[in-house]
PDB file of C-alpha atoms in Angstrom:
ATOM      1  CA  MET A  67      -0.276   0.488   0.277  1.00 43.00           C
ATOM      2  CA  ALA A  68       0.901   3.500  -1.061  1.00 45.00           C
ATOM      3  CA  ILE A  69       1.422   6.435   1.511  1.00 45.00           C
ATOM      4  CA  MET A  70       1.336   9.850   0.654  1.00 46.00           C
ATOM      5  CA  VAL A  71       3.909  11.994   2.244  1.00 45.00           C
ATOM      6  CA  THR A  72       3.221  15.738   3.089  1.00 47.00           C
ATOM      7  CA  SER A  73       6.184  18.460   3.959  1.00 46.00           C
ATOM      8  CA  THR A  74       4.634  20.243   6.645  1.00 48.00           C
ATOM      9  CA  LYS A  75       7.156  22.915   5.327  1.00 47.00           C
ATOM     10  CA  LYS A  76       5.728  26.512   4.742  1.00 47.00           C
ATOM     11  CA  VAL A  77       5.292  28.478   0.969  1.00 45.00           C
ATOM     12  CA  THR A  78       6.299  32.363   1.315  1.00 47.00           C
ATOM     13  CA  SER A  79       4.631  34.450  -1.608  1.00 44.00           C
ATOM     14  CA  LYS A  80       7.225  35.925  -4.132  1.00 46.00           C
ATOM     15  CA  GLY A  81       3.835  37.706  -5.020  1.00 44.00           C
ATOM     16  CA  ILE A  82       3.396  40.834  -3.088  1.00 43.00           C
ATOM     17  CA  GLY A  83       5.376  42.317  -1.237  1.00 43.00           C
ATOM     18  CA  SER A  84       5.719  44.167   2.159  1.00 43.00           C
ATOM     19  CA  GLY A  85       2.444  46.272   3.341  1.00 44.00           C
ATOM     20  CA  GLY A  86       0.712  44.724   0.146  1.00 45.00           C
ATOM     21  CA  ARG A  87       2.632  46.902  -2.562  1.00 47.00           C
ATOM     22  CA  PHE A  88       2.427  45.080  -5.938  1.00 42.00           C
ATOM     23  CA  PRO A  89       6.471  44.163  -7.105  1.00 48.00           C
ATOM     24  CA  GLY A  90       8.215  46.320  -9.843  1.00 47.00           C
ATOM     25  CA  PRO A  91       9.041  45.107 -13.341  1.00 48.00           C
ATOM     26  CA  ASN A  92      12.628  44.177 -11.596  1.00 49.00           C
ATOM     27  CA  GLY A  93      10.729  42.174  -8.951  1.00 47.00           C
ATOM     28  CA  LYS A  94      13.421  43.481  -6.455  1.00 47.00           C
ATOM     29  CA  LYS A  95      11.149  46.599  -5.337  1.00 47.00           C
ATOM     30  CA  PRO A  96       7.761  47.149  -4.211  1.00 48.00           C
ATOM     31  CA  GLY A  97       6.021  50.001  -6.282  1.00 46.00           C
ATOM     32  CA  GLY A  98       8.214  49.629  -9.331  1.00 45.00           C
ATOM     33  CA  ASN A  99       5.850  49.050 -11.447  1.00 45.00           C
ATOM     34  CA  GLY A 100       3.230  52.490 -10.314  1.00 42.00           C
ATOM     35  CA  PHE A 101       2.125  51.543  -7.861  1.00 40.00           C
ATOM     36  CA  LYS A 102       3.685  54.320  -5.286  1.00 44.00           C
ATOM     37  CA  GLY A 103       4.344  52.756  -1.681  1.00 42.00           C
ATOM     38  CA  GLY A 104       3.202  55.199   1.450  1.00 42.00           C
ATOM     39  CA  ASP A 105       8.167  56.202   1.145  1.00 43.00           C
ATOM     40  CA  GLN A 106       8.130  57.104  -2.423  1.00 49.00           C
ATOM     41  CA  PRO A 107       8.319  61.122  -2.848  1.00 50.00           C
ATOM     42  CA  GLY A 108       6.425  63.482  -5.005  1.00 51.00           C
ATOM     43  CA  PRO A 109       7.269  64.963  -8.748  1.00 64.00           C
ATOM     44  CA  LYS A 110      10.151  67.189  -8.056  1.00 74.00           C
ATOM     45  CA  PHE A 111       9.002  71.248  -8.087  1.00 71.00           C
ATOM     46  CA  SER A 112      10.070  72.857 -11.098  1.00 79.00           C
ATOM     47  CA  PRO A 113      10.502  76.569 -11.241  1.00 77.00           C
ATOM     48  CA  ALA A 114      11.500  76.522 -15.105  1.00 84.00           C
ATOM     49  CA  THR A 115       7.538  74.855 -15.364  1.00 88.00           C
ATOM     50  CA  TYR A 116       5.880  77.748 -13.204  1.00 83.00           C
ATOM     51  CA  LYS A 117       8.196  79.895 -15.775  1.00 88.00           C
ATOM     52  CA  ILE A 118       7.237  79.315 -18.923  1.00 92.00           C
ATOM     53  CA  THR A 119       3.307  78.510 -17.904  1.00 92.00           C
ATOM     54  CA  MET A 120       2.828  83.016 -16.583  1.00 93.00           C
ATOM     55  CA  TRP A 121       4.930  83.866 -20.267  1.00 94.00           C
ATOM     56  CA  VAL A 122       2.562  81.804 -21.755  1.00 95.00           C
ATOM     57  CA  ILE A 123      -0.374  83.583 -20.340  1.00 94.00           C
ATOM     58  CA  LEU A 124       1.314  87.000 -20.514  1.00 95.00           C
ATOM     59  CA  ALA A 125       1.700  85.789 -24.315  1.00 96.00           C
ATOM     60  CA  ALA A 126      -2.257  85.902 -24.838  1.00 95.00           C
ATOM     61  CA  VAL A 127      -2.970  88.770 -22.756  1.00 95.00           C
ATOM     62  CA  ILE A 128      -0.644  91.219 -24.710  1.00 95.00           C
ATOM     63  CA  MET A 129      -1.919  90.218 -28.088  1.00 95.00           C
ATOM     64  CA  MET A 130      -5.084  90.777 -26.668  1.00 94.00           C
ATOM     65  CA  PHE A 131      -4.290  94.767 -26.021  1.00 94.00           C
ATOM     66  CA  ALA A 132      -2.339  93.870 -29.305  1.00 93.00           C
ATOM     67  CA  ALA A 133      -5.697  93.692 -31.403  1.00 92.00           C
ATOM     68  CA  LEU A 134      -7.401  96.312 -28.986  1.00 90.00           C
ATOM     69  CA  SER A 135      -5.375  99.323 -29.530  1.00 89.00           C
ATOM     70  CA  SER A 136      -4.485  98.329 -33.667  1.00 88.00           C
ATOM     71  CA  ILE A 137      -9.003  98.151 -33.588  1.00 83.00           C
ATOM     72  CA  TYR A 138      -8.799 101.929 -31.512  1.00 82.00           C
ATOM     73  CA  ILE A 139      -5.733 103.244 -34.153  1.00 82.00           C
ATOM     74  CA  MET A 140      -8.169 102.840 -37.499  1.00 81.00           C
ATOM     75  CA  SER A 141     -11.183 104.070 -35.762  1.00 73.00           C
ATOM     76  CA  SER A 142      -9.131 106.556 -35.348  1.00 64.00           C
ATOM     77  CA  GLU A 143      -8.778 107.484 -39.576  1.00 62.00           C
ATOM     78  CA  GLU A 144     -12.547 107.722 -39.352  1.00 60.00           C
ATOM     79  CA  GLU A 145     -14.648 111.361 -37.591  1.00 55.00           C
ATOM     80  CA  ARG A 146     -13.078 112.211 -34.616  1.00 58.00           C
ATOM     81  CA  GLN A 147     -14.541 113.079 -31.717  1.00 63.00           C
ATOM     82  CA  PRO A 148     -11.356 114.039 -28.987  1.00 68.00           C
ATOM     83  CA  VAL A 149     -11.429 112.641 -25.921  1.00 71.00           C
ATOM     84  CA  ALA A 150      -9.733 114.659 -22.988  1.00 75.00           C
ATOM     85  CA  MET A 151      -7.677 112.464 -21.026  1.00 81.00           C
ATOM     86  CA  PRO A 152      -8.551 112.369 -17.315  1.00 86.00           C
ATOM     87  CA  ARG A 153      -6.443 113.793 -14.281  1.00 88.00           C
ATOM     88  CA  MET A 154      -6.695 110.531 -12.632  1.00 91.00           C
ATOM     89  CA  PHE A 155      -4.922 108.588 -15.134  1.00 91.00           C
ATOM     90  CA  ILE A 156      -2.274 110.712 -15.039  1.00 92.00           C
ATOM     91  CA  LEU A 157      -2.174 110.021 -11.253  1.00 93.00           C
ATOM     92  CA  SER A 158      -2.691 106.371 -11.782  1.00 94.00           C
ATOM     93  CA  THR A 159       0.581 105.831 -14.444  1.00 95.00           C
ATOM     94  CA  GLY A 160       2.665 107.750 -11.582  1.00 95.00           C
ATOM     95  CA  LEU A 161       1.430 104.927  -9.455  1.00 96.00           C
ATOM     96  CA  ILE A 162       1.407 102.001 -11.448  1.00 96.00           C
ATOM     97  CA  LEU A 163       5.549 102.929 -12.455  1.00 95.00           C
ATOM     98  CA  VAL A 164       5.871 103.434  -8.891  1.00 97.00           C
ATOM     99  CA  SER A 165       4.707 100.089  -7.624  1.00 96.00           C
ATOM    100  CA  SER A 166       7.138  98.323 -10.435  1.00 96.00           C
ATOM    101  CA  GLY A 167       9.771  99.702  -8.190  1.00 96.00           C
ATOM    102  CA  ALA A 168       8.412  98.410  -5.314  1.00 96.00           C
ATOM    103  CA  PHE A 169       8.100  95.377  -5.619  1.00 97.00           C
ATOM    104  CA  HIS A 170      11.541  95.342  -7.244  1.00 96.00           C
ATOM    105  CA  LYS A 171      12.432  96.523  -3.458  1.00 96.00           C
ATOM    106  CA  ALA A 172      10.987  93.835  -2.498  1.00 94.00           C
ATOM    107  CA  LYS A 173      12.599  90.847  -4.687  1.00 94.00           C
ATOM    108  CA  ARG A 174      16.083  92.509  -4.175  1.00 94.00           C
ATOM    109  CA  SER A 175      15.023  92.276  -0.311  1.00 93.00           C
ATOM    110  CA  LEU A 176      14.058  88.863  -0.586  1.00 90.00           C
ATOM    111  CA  GLN A 177      18.038  87.785  -2.329  1.00 90.00           C
ATOM    112  CA  ARG A 178      19.418  89.997   0.313  1.00 91.00           C
ATOM    113  CA  GLU A 179      17.993  87.790   2.766  1.00 88.00           C
ATOM    114  CA  GLN A 180      16.014  90.540   4.647  1.00 91.00           C
ATOM    115  CA  PRO A 181      12.355  89.042   5.067  1.00 88.00           C
ATOM    116  CA  ARG A 182      11.481  92.476   6.855  1.00 90.00           C
ATOM    117  CA  ALA A 183      12.449  94.614   3.961  1.00 93.00           C
ATOM    118  CA  TYR A 184      10.460  91.846   1.746  1.00 93.00           C
ATOM    119  CA  ARG A 185       7.603  92.049   2.962  1.00 91.00           C
ATOM    120  CA  THR A 186       7.246  95.940   3.630  1.00 94.00           C
ATOM    121  CA  TRP A 187       7.626  96.164   0.379  1.00 95.00           C
ATOM    122  CA  LEU A 188       4.892  93.416  -0.301  1.00 95.00           C
ATOM    123  CA  LEU A 189       2.522  96.120   1.343  1.00 94.00           C
ATOM    124  CA  VAL A 190       3.929  98.028  -0.131  1.00 96.00           C
ATOM    125  CA  THR A 191       2.791  96.979  -3.949  1.00 97.00           C
ATOM    126  CA  LEU A 192      -0.222  96.414  -2.668  1.00 96.00           C
ATOM    127  CA  VAL A 193      -1.217  99.789  -1.304  1.00 96.00           C
ATOM    128  CA  LEU A 194      -0.232 101.034  -4.494  1.00 97.00           C
ATOM    129  CA  GLY A 195      -1.707  98.495  -6.707  1.00 96.00           C
ATOM    130  CA  PHE A 196      -5.319  99.739  -4.587  1.00 96.00           C
ATOM    131  CA  GLY A 197      -4.525 102.975  -4.660  1.00 96.00           C
ATOM    132  CA  PHE A 198      -3.520 102.694  -8.727  1.00 96.00           C
ATOM    133  CA  LEU A 199      -7.696 100.945  -9.253  1.00 95.00           C
ATOM    134  CA  MET A 200      -8.841 104.555  -6.779  1.00 95.00           C
ATOM    135  CA  SER A 201      -7.976 106.408  -9.588  1.00 94.00           C
ATOM    136  CA  GLN A 202      -9.178 104.505 -12.826  1.00 93.00           C
ATOM    137  CA  PHE A 203     -12.752 105.075 -11.291  1.00 92.00           C
ATOM    138  CA  SER A 204     -12.217 108.564 -10.696  1.00 93.00           C
ATOM    139  CA  GLY A 205     -10.865 108.332 -13.947  1.00 90.00           C
ATOM    140  CA  TRP A 206     -13.883 106.681 -15.242  1.00 89.00           C
ATOM    141  CA  ARG A 207     -16.522 109.608 -13.194  1.00 90.00           C
ATOM    142  CA  GLU A 208     -14.064 112.225 -14.887  1.00 88.00           C
ATOM    143  CA  LEU A 209     -15.246 110.909 -17.971  1.00 85.00           C
ATOM    144  CA  ALA A 210     -18.645 110.510 -17.006  1.00 86.00           C
ATOM    145  CA  ARG A 211     -18.549 114.185 -16.389  1.00 86.00           C
ATOM    146  CA  ALA A 212     -17.627 115.327 -19.236  1.00 80.00           C
ATOM    147  CA  GLY A 213     -20.409 113.433 -21.209  1.00 78.00           C
ATOM    148  CA  VAL A 214     -18.132 110.611 -22.078  1.00 77.00           C
ATOM    149  CA  TYR A 215     -19.647 107.356 -22.531  1.00 78.00           C
ATOM    150  CA  PHE A 216     -19.467 103.463 -22.855  1.00 77.00           C
ATOM    151  CA  ALA A 217     -21.546 103.434 -25.722  1.00 74.00           C
ATOM    152  CA  GLY A 218     -21.154 107.187 -26.902  1.00 63.00           C
ATOM    153  CA  HIS A 219     -18.524 106.683 -29.451  1.00 68.00           C
ATOM    154  CA  PRO A 220     -16.066 104.083 -30.379  1.00 69.00           C
ATOM    155  CA  ARG A 221     -13.380 105.878 -29.189  1.00 73.00           C
ATOM    156  CA  SER A 222     -15.542 106.687 -25.489  1.00 77.00           C
ATOM    157  CA  THR A 223     -15.752 102.729 -25.870  1.00 82.00           C
ATOM    158  CA  PHE A 224     -12.070 101.748 -25.960  1.00 83.00           C
ATOM    159  CA  PHE A 225     -11.153 104.767 -23.070  1.00 82.00           C
ATOM    160  CA  TYR A 226     -13.803 101.819 -20.936  1.00 87.00           C
ATOM    161  CA  LEU A 227     -13.221  98.508 -22.577  1.00 90.00           C
ATOM    162  CA  ALA A 228      -9.210  98.751 -22.434  1.00 90.00           C
ATOM    163  CA  THR A 229      -9.011 100.499 -18.764  1.00 91.00           C
ATOM    164  CA  ALA A 230     -11.694  98.587 -17.243  1.00 92.00           C
ATOM    165  CA  LEU A 231      -9.682  95.178 -18.566  1.00 94.00           C
ATOM    166  CA  HIS A 232      -6.572  96.157 -17.641  1.00 95.00           C
ATOM    167  CA  GLY A 233      -7.932  96.969 -14.035  1.00 93.00           C
ATOM    168  CA  ALA A 234      -9.341  93.273 -14.718  1.00 94.00           C
ATOM    169  CA  HIS A 235      -5.873  91.976 -15.063  1.00 94.00           C
ATOM    170  CA  LEU A 236      -3.593  94.137 -12.605  1.00 95.00           C
ATOM    171  CA  ILE A 237      -5.982  92.017  -9.096  1.00 95.00           C
ATOM    172  CA  GLY A 238      -4.390  89.012 -10.768  1.00 94.00           C
ATOM    173  CA  GLY A 239      -0.829  90.694  -9.710  1.00 94.00           C
ATOM    174  CA  ILE A 240      -2.397  91.667  -7.073  1.00 95.00           C
ATOM    175  CA  GLY A 241      -3.678  88.417  -5.546  1.00 94.00           C
ATOM    176  CA  LEU A 242      -0.182  87.029  -6.500  1.00 93.00           C
ATOM    177  CA  VAL A 243       1.357  89.899  -4.610  1.00 94.00           C
ATOM    178  CA  LEU A 244      -1.077  88.713  -2.047  1.00 92.00           C
ATOM    179  CA  TYR A 245      -0.072  85.739  -2.183  1.00 89.00           C
ATOM    180  CA  LEU A 246       3.167  86.086  -1.148  1.00 90.00           C
ATOM    181  CA  ALA A 247       2.043  88.509   1.305  1.00 87.00           C
ATOM    182  CA  LEU A 248       0.283  85.896   3.389  1.00 85.00           C
ATOM    183  CA  ARG A 249       2.639  83.419   3.273  1.00 74.00           C
ATOM    184  CA  ARG A 250       4.683  85.751   5.627  1.00 59.00           C
ATOM    185  CA  VAL A 251       1.586  85.475   8.494  1.00 55.00           C
ATOM    186  CA  THR A 252       2.715  82.973  10.975  1.00 48.00           C
ATOM    187  CA  LEU A 253      -0.851  81.450  10.413  1.00 48.00           C
ATOM    188  CA  VAL A 254       0.355  79.783   6.750  1.00 52.00           C
ATOM    189  CA  SER A 255       2.221  77.761   6.028  1.00 55.00           C
ATOM    190  CA  PRO A 256       5.609  79.452   4.138  1.00 60.00           C
ATOM    191  CA  LEU A 257       7.039  78.642   1.237  1.00 65.00           C
ATOM    192  CA  ASN A 258      10.672  77.446   1.248  1.00 70.00           C
ATOM    193  CA  VAL A 259      12.667  79.652  -0.573  1.00 78.00           C
ATOM    194  CA  GLU A 260      13.307  77.931  -4.183  1.00 80.00           C
ATOM    195  CA  LYS A 261       9.227  78.809  -3.664  1.00 83.00           C
ATOM    196  CA  LYS A 262       9.459  81.544  -2.400  1.00 83.00           C
ATOM    197  CA  ALA A 263      12.238  82.886  -4.498  1.00 87.00           C
ATOM    198  CA  THR A 264      10.065  81.202  -8.416  1.00 89.00           C
ATOM    199  CA  TRP A 265       6.692  82.772  -7.042  1.00 90.00           C
ATOM    200  CA  THR A 266       8.106  86.068  -6.184  1.00 92.00           C
ATOM    201  CA  THR A 267      10.377  85.805 -10.153  1.00 93.00           C
ATOM    202  CA  ILE A 268       6.428  84.890 -11.347  1.00 94.00           C
ATOM    203  CA  ALA A 269       4.519  87.498  -9.527  1.00 94.00           C
ATOM    204  CA  GLY A 270       7.244  90.334 -10.781  1.00 94.00           C
ATOM    205  CA  LEU A 271       7.161  89.218 -14.652  1.00 95.00           C
ATOM    206  CA  TYR A 272       2.825  89.688 -13.706  1.00 96.00           C
ATOM    207  CA  TRP A 273       3.058  92.586 -12.732  1.00 96.00           C
ATOM    208  CA  HIS A 274       5.614  94.462 -15.069  1.00 96.00           C
ATOM    209  CA  THR A 275       4.387  93.704 -18.125  1.00 96.00           C
ATOM    210  CA  MET A 276       0.591  95.232 -16.223  1.00 96.00           C
ATOM    211  CA  GLY A 277       2.248  98.081 -15.821  1.00 95.00           C
ATOM    212  CA  GLY A 278       3.866  98.076 -19.060  1.00 95.00           C
ATOM    213  CA  ILE A 279       1.377  97.780 -20.192  1.00 96.00           C
ATOM    214  CA  TRP A 280      -0.813 100.127 -19.286  1.00 95.00           C
ATOM    215  CA  LEU A 281       2.012 102.675 -20.160  1.00 95.00           C
ATOM    216  CA  TRP A 282       1.016 101.322 -23.768  1.00 94.00           C
ATOM    217  CA  LEU A 283      -2.100 102.574 -22.583  1.00 92.00           C
ATOM    218  CA  PHE A 284      -2.150 105.896 -21.349  1.00 92.00           C
ATOM    219  CA  LEU A 285       0.368 106.946 -24.295  1.00 91.00           C
ATOM    220  CA  LEU A 286      -2.105 106.306 -27.049  1.00 88.00           C
ATOM    221  CA  LEU A 287      -4.836 107.728 -25.679  1.00 84.00           C
ATOM    222  CA  LEU A 288      -2.647 110.480 -24.882  1.00 84.00           C
ATOM    223  CA  ILE A 289      -1.204 110.800 -28.998  1.00 82.00           C
ATOM    224  CA  PHE A 290      -4.609 109.154 -30.192  1.00 74.00           C
ATOM    225  CA  LYS A 291      -7.419 111.561 -28.356  1.00 67.00           C
TER     226      LYS A 291
END
């Protein structure tokens, strides 16, 4: 009579690694074939990606204002209906130029590792930015008192439309600067050195571009009024 002997040796499963993770393609380390373990690092921060994204956004914004400017210049060849430049727009120009200088000071303070000065110049930039918006509203009131309305003439329409679009985009810049300023508050988790420098750079690109666009619009409205 045949006797069957059964081995009592335990069989170790090799299909699943520790923690229930599948082995990688080489069968050595878990998580190597896309099943991410708890100790796997996240995606690496790429400053270049943020900067390229901002340049793409700014290119689209510049193209939009260039198209509006072309329409305005072509409309100047029609029957002229002069629109006087509001005096508050002159103040707006000074405020936004000074704000660009303030943001440059903030960036230099960050490079020199002066956190208090960095925060101070960011707050100065914010105050000047809000002052610019208030002066724009006052400029619109000047236009209305002079009998210049949005739907009155293509030239007056451009005055309102171009300045309103610029103001809306500047609000986005104020949001970026406010984000940097809030990161200095203890209640909000601070950015590390690399991320802070990157966010400051892209916010500066946006802010200075908004200043350049306004200067272009101001000269355009002044020359082709």
